[in-house]
Coordinates of C-alpha atoms and ligand atoms in Angstrom, one line a residue:
M1 CA 11.4 -11.5 11.4
R2 CA 13.8 -13.3 9.0
Q3 CA 11.0 -13.5 6.4
S4 CA 10.1 -9.8 6.7
I5 CA 13.7 -8.8 6.4
R6 CA 14.2 -11.0 3.4
E7 CA 11.0 -9.6 1.6
R8 CA 12.1 -6.0 2.4
S9 CA 15.4 -6.7 0.6
V10 CA 13.5 -8.3 -2.3
F11 CA 11.3 -5.2 -2.8
L12 CA 14.3 -2.9 -2.5
R13 CA 16.0 -5.0 -5.2
I14 CA 13.1 -5.5 -7.6
A15 CA 11.3 -2.1 -7.3
P16 CA 14.2 0.3 -6.4
H17 CA 12.3 3.3 -7.8
L18 CA 9.3 2.7 -5.6
I19 CA 10.9 1.5 -2.3
H20 CA 13.7 3.2 -0.4
P21 CA 15.4 2.8 2.9
L22 CA 14.1 4.8 5.8
P23 CA 15.6 5.2 9.3
F24 CA 13.3 4.6 12.2
L25 CA 13.6 6.0 15.7
F26 CA 12.2 4.5 18.9
P27 CA 12.7 6.6 22.0
T28 CA 14.1 4.7 25.0
Y29 CA 12.9 5.3 28.6
G30 CA 14.2 3.9 31.9
H31 CA 15.6 0.4 32.2
G32 CA 12.5 -1.8 31.6
L33 CA 10.7 -2.9 28.5
R34 CA 11.4 0.4 26.8
G35 CA 14.9 0.7 28.1
K36 CA 18.2 0.9 26.2
E37 CA 19.3 -2.5 27.5
L38 CA 16.4 -4.4 25.9
F39 CA 16.4 -2.4 22.7
S40 CA 20.1 -3.0 22.3
L41 CA 19.5 -6.7 22.5
A42 CA 16.6 -6.5 20.1
L43 CA 18.6 -4.5 17.6
F44 CA 21.5 -6.9 17.8
I45 CA 19.1 -9.9 17.1
H46 CA 17.4 -7.9 14.3
D47 CA 20.8 -7.2 12.6
L48 CA 22.0 -10.8 13.2
I49 CA 18.9 -12.3 11.7
G50 CA 19.2 -9.9 8.7
F51 CA 23.0 -10.4 8.3
D52 CA 22.5 -10.8 4.5
R53 CA 19.9 -8.0 4.1
N54 CA 22.1 -6.0 1.6
Q55 CA 22.9 -8.8 -0.7
G56 CA 22.3 -7.9 -4.3
L57 CA 21.4 -4.3 -3.4
N58 CA 22.9 -1.2 -4.9
H59 CA 25.1 0.3 -2.1
K60 CA 22.9 3.5 -2.1
N61 CA 20.0 1.2 -0.9
F62 CA 22.0 -0.5 1.8
L63 CA 20.2 -0.8 5.2
R64 CA 22.8 0.2 7.7
S65 CA 23.4 -1.4 11.1
S66 CA 21.0 -0.5 14.0
H67 CA 22.4 1.3 17.0
L68 CA 21.5 3.4 20.0
I69 CA 21.8 7.2 20.0
S70 CA 22.1 9.6 22.9
K71 CA 19.3 11.6 24.4
E72 CA 20.9 14.8 23.0
E73 CA 21.2 13.4 19.5
F74 CA 17.5 12.2 19.7
R75 CA 16.3 15.6 20.9
R76 CA 18.1 17.3 18.0
L77 CA 16.3 15.0 15.5
V78 CA 12.9 15.2 17.2
P79 CA 12.6 18.5 19.0
G80 CA 9.9 18.7 21.6
I81 CA 9.8 15.0 22.5
D82 CA 8.6 14.2 26.0
D83 CA 11.7 14.4 28.1
E84 CA 10.5 12.6 31.3
G85 CA 12.7 9.5 31.8
L86 CA 14.0 9.7 28.2
T87 CA 17.4 8.1 27.9
G88 CA 18.0 8.3 24.1
A89 CA 16.6 6.3 21.1
A90 CA 17.1 3.1 19.1
L91 CA 17.9 3.8 15.5
C92 CA 17.2 1.1 12.9
Y93 CA 16.7 0.9 9.2
D94 CA 13.6 -0.3 7.4
A95 CA 12.2 0.5 3.9
Q96 CA 9.3 2.7 2.8
M97 CA 6.8 2.2 0.0
L98 CA 5.4 5.7 -0.7
N99 CA 3.1 4.7 -3.6
P100 CA 1.5 1.2 -3.1
E101 CA -0.9 1.9 -6.0
R102 CA 2.0 2.3 -8.4
L103 CA 3.8 -0.8 -7.0
L104 CA 0.6 -2.8 -7.5
M105 CA 0.3 -1.6 -11.1
S106 CA 3.9 -2.5 -11.9
L107 CA 3.4 -6.0 -10.4
A108 CA 0.3 -6.4 -12.5
Q109 CA 2.2 -5.3 -15.6
S110 CA 5.0 -7.8 -14.8
A111 CA 2.4 -10.5 -14.6
D112 CA 1.0 -9.4 -17.9
Q113 CA 4.4 -9.6 -19.5
A114 CA 5.0 -13.0 -18.0
G115 CA 1.8 -14.3 -19.8
A116 CA -1.0 -13.8 -17.2
H117 CA -4.4 -12.7 -18.5
L118 CA -5.5 -9.7 -16.4
A119 CA -9.1 -8.5 -16.1
N120 CA -10.3 -5.7 -13.9
Y121 CA -13.9 -4.9 -13.1
V122 CA -14.8 -8.6 -13.4
K123 CA -16.8 -9.7 -10.4
I124 CA -17.1 -13.4 -9.4
T125 CA -20.8 -14.1 -8.8
G126 CA -20.7 -17.9 -8.4
F127 CA -18.8 -21.1 -8.9
L128 CA -18.9 -23.6 -11.7
G129 CA -19.0 -27.3 -10.8
S130 CA -21.2 -29.1 -8.4
G131 CA -21.1 -30.4 -4.9
D132 CA -17.6 -30.9 -3.7
E133 CA -15.8 -29.8 -6.8
V134 CA -15.2 -26.3 -8.0
Q135 CA -14.5 -26.2 -11.8
G136 CA -14.2 -22.5 -12.4
V137 CA -16.2 -19.3 -11.7
I138 CA -19.3 -17.5 -13.0
A139 CA -18.5 -13.8 -13.3
R140 CA -19.9 -10.5 -14.5
D141 CA -18.2 -7.7 -16.4
V142 CA -19.3 -5.0 -14.0
L143 CA -18.9 -2.3 -16.7
S144 CA -20.8 -4.0 -19.6
D145 CA -22.9 -6.3 -17.5
E146 CA -21.8 -9.2 -19.6
K147 CA -21.9 -12.6 -17.9
L148 CA -18.9 -14.8 -18.2
E149 CA -18.1 -18.4 -17.4
I150 CA -14.4 -19.2 -16.7
Q151 CA -13.4 -22.8 -16.6
A152 CA -10.5 -23.6 -14.3
H153 CA -8.9 -26.7 -12.7
L154 CA -8.3 -24.6 -9.6
V155 CA -9.7 -21.3 -8.3
I156 CA -7.6 -19.2 -5.9
N157 CA -9.8 -16.9 -3.8
A158 CA -7.5 -14.0 -3.0
S159 CA -10.3 -11.5 -2.5
G160 CA -9.0 -10.0 0.8
P161 CA -11.8 -8.6 3.0
W162 CA -14.4 -10.1 0.7
A163 CA -13.0 -13.6 1.1
N164 CA -15.9 -14.9 3.1
R165 CA -18.5 -13.3 0.8
V166 CA -16.8 -15.0 -2.2
L167 CA -16.8 -18.4 -0.4
N168 CA -20.5 -18.0 0.5
L169 CA -21.2 -18.0 -3.3
N170 CA -20.3 -21.7 -3.3
Q171 CA -23.5 -22.3 -1.2
D172 CA -21.9 -25.4 0.3
P173 CA -22.7 -25.5 4.0
K174 CA -19.3 -27.1 4.6
V175 CA -17.4 -23.9 3.6
A176 CA -16.5 -22.2 6.8
P177 CA -15.5 -18.5 7.0
V178 CA -11.8 -18.1 6.6
T179 CA -11.3 -15.5 9.3
S180 CA -12.9 -12.5 10.9
F181 CA -12.2 -8.9 9.9
G182 CA -12.0 -5.5 11.4
R183 CA -11.3 -2.0 10.2
A184 CA -8.0 -0.2 10.2
F185 CA -7.0 3.4 9.2
N186 CA -4.0 5.7 8.9
I187 CA -4.2 9.4 8.8
L188 CA -2.2 11.6 6.5
I189 CA -1.4 15.1 7.8
K190 CA -0.2 18.1 5.9
R191 CA 2.8 18.8 8.1
Q192 CA 6.0 16.8 8.4
L193 CA 6.2 16.1 12.1
V194 CA 9.7 14.5 11.9
P195 CA 11.5 15.1 8.6
N196 CA 13.6 12.3 7.1
Y197 CA 12.9 9.8 10.0
A198 CA 10.1 7.6 11.0
L199 CA 9.3 7.8 14.7
G200 CA 7.6 5.2 16.9
V201 CA 5.4 6.7 19.6
H202 CA 3.7 4.9 22.5
S203 CA 0.2 5.7 23.5
R204 CA -0.7 6.6 27.1
G205 CA -3.7 4.4 27.4
K206 CA -3.7 0.7 28.5
Y207 CA -3.3 -1.8 25.7
K208 CA -3.1 -5.5 25.5
D209 CA -1.6 -7.1 22.4
C210 CA -3.3 -10.5 22.1
Q211 CA -0.7 -11.8 19.7
A212 CA 2.4 -10.6 21.6
I213 CA 4.6 -12.8 23.9
I214 CA 5.8 -9.8 25.9
Q215 CA 3.2 -7.2 26.8
K216 CA 4.4 -3.6 26.5
G217 CA 1.2 -2.2 27.9
S218 CA 0.7 0.5 25.3
R219 CA 0.0 0.8 21.6
L220 CA 2.8 1.8 19.2
F221 CA 2.1 4.4 16.5
I222 CA 4.4 5.0 13.7
I223 CA 4.8 8.5 12.3
T224 CA 6.5 8.4 8.8
P225 CA 7.4 11.2 6.5
C226 CA 5.1 11.0 3.5
H227 CA 5.6 13.5 0.6
Q228 CA 5.2 16.9 2.2
G229 CA 3.4 15.6 5.2
S230 CA 3.3 12.6 7.7
L231 CA 1.4 9.3 7.6
I232 CA 0.4 8.1 11.0
G233 CA -1.0 4.8 12.1
T234 CA -2.2 2.3 12.4
A235 CA -5.5 2.4 14.3
H236 CA -7.6 -0.8 14.5
L237 CA -11.3 -0.9 15.1
P238 CA -14.0 -3.6 15.1
L239 CA -16.2 -3.8 12.0
G240 CA -19.3 -2.7 13.9
P241 CA -22.8 -3.6 12.9
E242 CA -23.3 -0.5 10.7
R243 CA -20.1 0.5 8.9
P244 CA -20.0 4.2 8.4
H245 CA -20.2 5.4 4.8
N246 CA -16.7 6.8 4.9
G247 CA -15.2 3.7 6.6
V248 CA -14.4 5.6 9.8
T249 CA -16.4 8.2 11.7
E250 CA -15.2 11.6 12.7
A251 CA -15.4 10.5 16.4
E252 CA -13.1 7.5 15.7
I253 CA -10.6 9.7 13.9
M254 CA -10.6 12.3 16.6
G255 CA -10.2 9.6 19.3
F256 CA -7.1 8.4 17.5
V257 CA -5.7 11.9 17.2
D258 CA -6.4 12.5 20.9
E259 CA -4.5 9.4 21.8
L260 CA -1.7 10.4 19.5
N261 CA -1.4 13.9 20.9
K262 CA -1.2 12.5 24.4
G263 CA 1.7 10.1 23.3
F264 CA 3.4 12.8 21.3
P265 CA 2.3 16.3 22.5
A266 CA 4.9 18.0 20.3
G267 CA 2.9 16.9 17.3
A268 CA -0.1 18.9 18.4
I269 CA -2.2 17.6 15.6
R270 CA -5.4 19.6 14.9
P271 CA -8.4 18.4 12.8
S272 CA -7.4 20.9 10.1
D273 CA -4.0 19.2 9.7
I274 CA -5.7 16.1 8.4
A275 CA -5.4 15.8 4.6
W276 CA -6.7 12.3 4.0
V277 CA -7.8 9.1 5.9
Y278 CA -6.7 5.8 4.4
W279 CA -9.0 3.1 5.7
G280 CA -9.5 -0.6 4.9
I281 CA -10.7 -3.9 6.2
Q282 CA -8.1 -6.3 7.6
P283 CA -8.1 -9.8 9.1
T284 CA -8.7 -9.2 12.8
P285 CA -8.5 -12.2 15.1
N286 CA -9.5 -10.3 18.3
L287 CA -12.9 -8.6 17.8
D288 CA -12.8 -6.9 21.2
E289 CA -14.9 -3.7 21.0
E290 CA -12.1 -1.7 22.7
M291 CA -9.0 -3.2 21.2
A292 CA -9.4 -4.8 17.8
Q293 CA -6.0 -5.9 16.5
F294 CA -5.1 -7.0 13.0
S295 CA -3.7 -10.5 12.4
K296 CA 0.0 -10.7 12.0
R297 CA -0.1 -14.0 10.1
Y298 CA -1.3 -14.8 6.6
E299 CA -3.4 -17.9 5.9
I300 CA -3.4 -20.3 3.0
K301 CA -6.5 -22.6 3.1
D302 CA -6.7 -25.6 0.9
H303 CA -10.5 -26.3 1.0
E304 CA -9.9 -29.8 -0.3
Y305 CA -7.8 -30.6 2.7
E306 CA -9.9 -28.8 5.2
Q307 CA -13.5 -29.4 4.0
G308 CA -13.2 -31.8 1.1
I309 CA -14.0 -29.2 -1.6
K310 CA -11.8 -29.8 -4.5
G311 CA -10.3 -27.1 -6.7
L312 CA -10.5 -24.2 -4.3
I313 CA -7.8 -22.4 -2.2
S314 CA -8.3 -19.2 -0.2
V315 CA -5.5 -16.9 0.6
I316 CA -5.7 -14.2 3.3
G317 CA -2.7 -11.9 3.1
V318 CA -2.2 -9.6 5.9
K319 CA 0.7 -7.5 4.6
F320 CA 1.5 -6.1 1.2
T321 CA 5.2 -6.5 2.1
E322 CA 4.8 -10.3 2.5
A323 CA 2.6 -10.7 -0.6
R324 CA 5.4 -12.0 -2.9
H325 CA 6.4 -14.6 -0.4
V326 CA 2.8 -15.7 0.1
A327 CA 2.2 -15.9 -3.7
E328 CA 5.3 -18.1 -4.0
K329 CA 4.0 -20.5 -1.4
V330 CA 0.5 -20.6 -3.0
V331 CA 2.0 -21.4 -6.5
N332 CA 4.2 -24.1 -4.9
L333 CA 1.0 -25.6 -3.3
V334 CA -0.7 -25.6 -6.7
F335 CA 2.2 -27.5 -8.2
K336 CA 2.0 -30.0 -5.3
K337 CA -1.8 -30.4 -5.8
F338 CA -1.2 -31.3 -9.4
R339 CA 1.6 -33.7 -8.4
K340 CA 4.2 -31.7 -10.2
T341 CA 7.6 -30.4 -8.9
P342 CA 7.5 -26.6 -8.5
T343 CA 9.9 -24.7 -10.7
S344 CA 12.0 -22.3 -8.6
S345 CA 10.4 -18.9 -8.3
L346 CA 12.1 -16.0 -10.1
T347 CA 10.0 -13.2 -8.5
A348 CA 12.5 -12.5 -5.8
S349 CA 15.2 -11.6 -8.3
T350 CA 13.2 -10.3 -11.4
P351 CA 12.8 -6.5 -11.4
V352 CA 9.2 -5.4 -11.6
Y353 CA 7.9 -3.6 -14.7
G354 CA 10.0 -0.4 -14.9
G355 CA 12.2 -1.6 -12.0
K356 CA 15.3 -2.6 -14.0
I357 CA 17.4 0.3 -12.7
D358 CA 20.6 -0.4 -10.8
D359 CA 21.2 3.1 -9.4
V360 CA 18.0 5.1 -9.2
E361 CA 19.7 8.4 -8.2
G362 CA 22.2 8.0 -11.1
F363 CA 19.4 7.2 -13.5
M364 CA 17.4 10.2 -12.4
N365 CA 20.4 12.6 -12.8
E366 CA 21.2 11.1 -16.2
E367 CA 17.6 11.3 -17.5
A368 CA 17.1 14.8 -16.1
R369 CA 20.1 15.9 -18.1
R370 CA 19.0 14.1 -21.2
Q371 CA 15.4 15.5 -21.1
S372 CA 16.4 19.0 -19.9
N373 CA 15.0 20.6 -23.0
R374 CA 11.6 19.0 -22.4
L375 CA 10.9 18.8 -18.7
S376 CA 12.3 20.2 -15.4
E377 CA 14.5 17.9 -13.2
E378 CA 11.7 17.8 -10.6
M379 CA 9.2 16.5 -13.2
I380 CA 11.6 13.8 -14.4
R381 CA 12.3 12.7 -10.9
S382 CA 8.6 12.6 -10.1
L383 CA 7.9 10.5 -13.2
I384 CA 10.8 8.1 -12.5
T385 CA 9.6 7.7 -8.8
K386 CA 6.3 6.4 -10.2
Y387 CA 7.0 4.7 -13.5
G388 CA 10.8 3.8 -13.1
A389 CA 12.5 3.0 -16.4
A390 CA 9.1 2.8 -18.1
Y391 CA 8.5 6.6 -17.8
P392 CA 9.2 7.4 -21.5
G393 CA 5.8 5.9 -22.2
V394 CA 4.3 8.8 -20.4
L395 CA 6.5 11.3 -22.3
F396 CA 5.1 9.7 -25.5
C397 CA 1.6 10.6 -24.4
L398 CA 2.8 14.0 -23.3
D399 CA 3.6 14.9 -26.9
E400 CA 0.0 14.1 -27.9
V401 CA -1.4 16.1 -24.9
R402 CA 0.7 19.1 -25.9
R403 CA -0.6 18.9 -29.5
A404 CA -4.2 18.7 -28.2
W405 CA -3.9 21.4 -25.5
P406 CA -1.0 23.6 -26.6
S407 CA -1.6 26.3 -24.0
L408 CA -1.9 24.0 -21.0
P409 CA 0.8 24.6 -18.3
L410 CA 3.5 21.8 -18.5
T411 CA 2.7 20.4 -15.0
Q412 CA -0.9 19.9 -15.9
A413 CA 0.0 18.5 -19.3
V414 CA 2.2 15.9 -17.6
R415 CA -0.6 14.8 -15.4
L416 CA -3.0 14.5 -18.4
A417 CA -0.3 12.4 -20.1
E418 CA -0.4 10.1 -17.1
V419 CA -4.2 9.8 -17.5
M420 CA -3.8 9.0 -21.2
Y421 CA -1.0 6.5 -20.3
G422 CA -3.2 5.0 -17.6
V423 CA -6.0 4.3 -20.1
R424 CA -3.7 3.1 -23.0
E425 CA -1.2 1.0 -21.0
E426 CA -2.5 0.4 -17.6
G427 CA -6.1 -0.7 -18.0
A428 CA -7.8 2.4 -16.3
Q429 CA -11.5 2.0 -17.0
K430 CA -12.9 4.7 -14.8
L431 CA -11.8 8.3 -13.9
T432 CA -11.3 7.1 -10.3
D433 CA -8.8 4.6 -11.6
A434 CA -6.8 7.2 -13.5
V435 CA -6.9 9.8 -10.8
F436 CA -6.4 7.8 -7.6
R437 CA -4.7 4.6 -8.8
R438 CA -2.6 5.5 -11.9
M439 CA -1.3 9.0 -11.7
T440 CA -1.9 9.2 -8.0
I441 CA -2.3 12.4 -6.0
D442 CA -0.3 13.9 -3.2
F443 CA -3.0 14.8 -0.8
T444 CA -0.6 16.6 1.6
Q445 CA -1.0 19.4 -1.0
S446 CA -4.3 21.1 -1.7
P447 CA -6.8 18.7 -3.4
P448 CA -6.7 19.0 -7.2
E449 CA -8.7 22.0 -8.6
K450 CA -12.1 21.3 -10.1
D451 CA -11.0 22.7 -13.5
F452 CA -8.1 20.3 -13.6
L453 CA -10.3 17.3 -12.7
E454 CA -12.7 18.4 -15.5
L455 CA -9.7 18.4 -17.9
C456 CA -8.8 14.9 -16.8
A457 CA -12.4 13.8 -17.4
V458 CA -12.3 15.3 -20.9
C459 CA -9.0 13.6 -21.7
M460 CA -10.2 10.2 -20.5
S461 CA -13.5 10.7 -22.2
K462 CA -11.7 11.2 -25.5
E463 CA -9.7 8.0 -25.0
M464 CA -12.7 5.9 -23.9
G465 CA -15.3 7.4 -26.3
W466 CA -17.6 8.4 -23.5
D467 CA -20.7 10.6 -24.0
G468 CA -21.2 13.8 -22.0
N469 CA -23.4 12.1 -19.5
K470 CA -20.9 9.4 -18.7
E471 CA -18.1 12.0 -18.5
R472 CA -20.1 14.0 -15.9
N473 CA -20.9 10.9 -13.8
E474 CA -17.3 9.9 -13.8
L475 CA -16.2 13.3 -12.7
R476 CA -18.9 13.4 -9.9
E477 CA -17.6 10.1 -8.5
V478 CA -14.0 11.5 -8.2
E479 CA -15.3 14.7 -6.6
E480 CA -17.4 12.8 -4.2
I481 CA -14.5 10.6 -3.0
I482 CA -12.3 13.7 -2.5
Q483 CA -15.1 15.4 -0.5
S484 CA -16.0 12.4 1.5
R485 CA -12.5 11.9 2.7
I486 CA -11.7 15.5 3.5
S487 CA -14.8 17.4 4.3
P488 CA -15.8 15.8 7.7
L489 CA -12.7 17.3 9.3
T490 CA -12.1 20.6 7.7
Ligands
FAD501 C1 -4.9 1.3 7.0 C2 -4.1 0.1 6.5 C3 -2.7 0.2 6.6 C4 -1.9 -0.9 6.2 N1 -0.6 -0.8 6.3 C5 0.2 -1.7 5.8 C6 1.6 -1.6 5.8 O1 2.2 -0.7 6.4 N2 2.3 -2.7 5.3 C7 1.8 -3.7 4.7 O2 2.5 -4.6 4.3 N3 0.4 -3.9 4.7 C8 -0.4 -2.9 5.2 N4 -1.7 -3.0 5.1 C9 -2.3 -4.3 4.6 C10 -2.4 -4.4 3.2 O3 -3.1 -3.3 2.6 C11 -3.2 -5.7 2.9 O4 -2.5 -6.7 3.5 C12 -3.3 -6.0 1.4 O5 -4.0 -5.0 0.7 C13 -4.1 -7.3 1.3 O6 -4.0 -7.6 -0.1 P1 -5.1 -8.6 -0.7 O7 -4.7 -8.7 -2.1 O8 -5.1 -9.9 0.1 O9 -6.5 -7.9 -0.6 P2 -7.0 -6.6 -1.3 O10 -5.9 -5.7 -1.5 O11 -8.2 -6.2 -0.5 O12 -7.5 -7.2 -2.7 C14 -8.7 -8.0 -2.8 C15 -9.2 -7.8 -4.2 O13 -10.3 -8.8 -4.4 C16 -11.3 -8.1 -5.2 N5 -12.6 -8.8 -5.1 C17 -13.4 -8.8 -4.0 N6 -14.5 -9.5 -4.2 C18 -14.4 -9.9 -5.5 C19 -15.3 -10.7 -6.4 N7 -16.5 -11.2 -6.0 N8 -14.9 -10.9 -7.7 C20 -13.7 -10.4 -8.1 N9 -12.8 -9.7 -7.3 C21 -13.2 -9.5 -6.0 C22 -11.3 -6.7 -4.7 O14 -11.9 -5.8 -5.6 C23 -9.8 -6.4 -4.4 O15 -9.2 -5.8 -5.5 C24 -2.5 -2.0 5.6 C25 -3.9 -2.0 5.5 C26 -4.7 -1.0 5.9 C27 -6.2 -1.1 5.8

């Protein structure tokens, strides 16, 4: 708990434009495991352990003390909540990362500035070295099909769900799988079920948490406000012998919605409410068909120590929010392996690329005033929320876009500028990179129009020097992703 609280404060400090405080509500019932008495103790311990959580934060980002609220107050915040046995709610403060893609990008850019060599679309296909010693990797540039050999004293396998597949490339029978994996998904719905607050809701079905000390007997879902809608999750599923093309089946999504509606009938979620399904593969220690659960602990495996294979470490991270801490530990291990004293890490105090902003709200107001003859306040706010202090780079591209497409509405021109910036400054190689992982799309609104996506393809094509065929294929890929995520349920 201490570590999570610390890392939450770190992210609020180093990426203040991308992370913000969010109040969480947990309804209390009766006097047992979900009663006010136990919650009161848990909140006290949480605040005590995180006594220094606001150190170094701008006061606008302070995480206030947790407390209990009355039944009446809770009903006012969450109308329609199940009243039976309700005694009130626990109110505590956490943080929200609305745009993980942009955070990842700014972390990559920070690494680039610090001297790292970044390469996307490079796939490891084998290891250099022989027998018990890894001396680098064999890789393939996926876009050009060029083969590469990269010498290294040490290889860190941080390939997430692909970790075992990468290890298998070593073809050493001693290399054991690092962990087992399962599927997980969140649903994004178009309506805000609870504005301004995140809400914890318990399922009605039986549930056993194989990693918990105290069994609560039910599954906890968190409903968070997300752009104009709500993000709800997380559902965990076994991998299954045949993984569906879209990651999760319609039946699995509807099973989750059904469970959710029983736990929170006021939400009354219908299939047509679902805007997007985020799914992925996560470490899952319990592969029970009924109740797969994701691992709550990260793993750092030194294969020299465990299997006598030199020069190879595997890292299985389970949470984005803990990634900085895990990376610090891995780097310290690398120093230790080379018999050197680790230098103290600066990542907990160095702002990410674009994150050197003390007061985000003040910065937004100031920039909106300064740029008022170019863009609306809403546009400036949206750009700062994504790019932080680095947003003028997008404005620079905007000037070019406006020269090339003078009659384009300003909102679309800004988005095209983001595509251009994504290619020039952020390594976007494919249209899917630019659309989904650079400019990012708010799927709680209607999906982007075909005409607009065509324009994005034309803009990217000009930047990349694609021919018409390549441009059409790239566009088709984007359209297929949008269709595959949305169409099964609408
Ligand atoms: C539905 C869902 C909800 C989640 N919610 C949260 C949350 O609320 N909070 C939180 O902190 N975390 C959350 N997570 C977990 C978080 O997403 C993961 O912990 C995190 O993405 C793991 O990061 P990673 O870098 O270890 O793996 P990944 O992000 O999967 O990255 C692995 C990378 O390795 C690359 N790779 C694979 N094979 C090769 C190869 N052969 N050569 C080169 N590269 C390769 C892949 O392309 C990929 O880019 C959630 C996950 C899911 C699925």
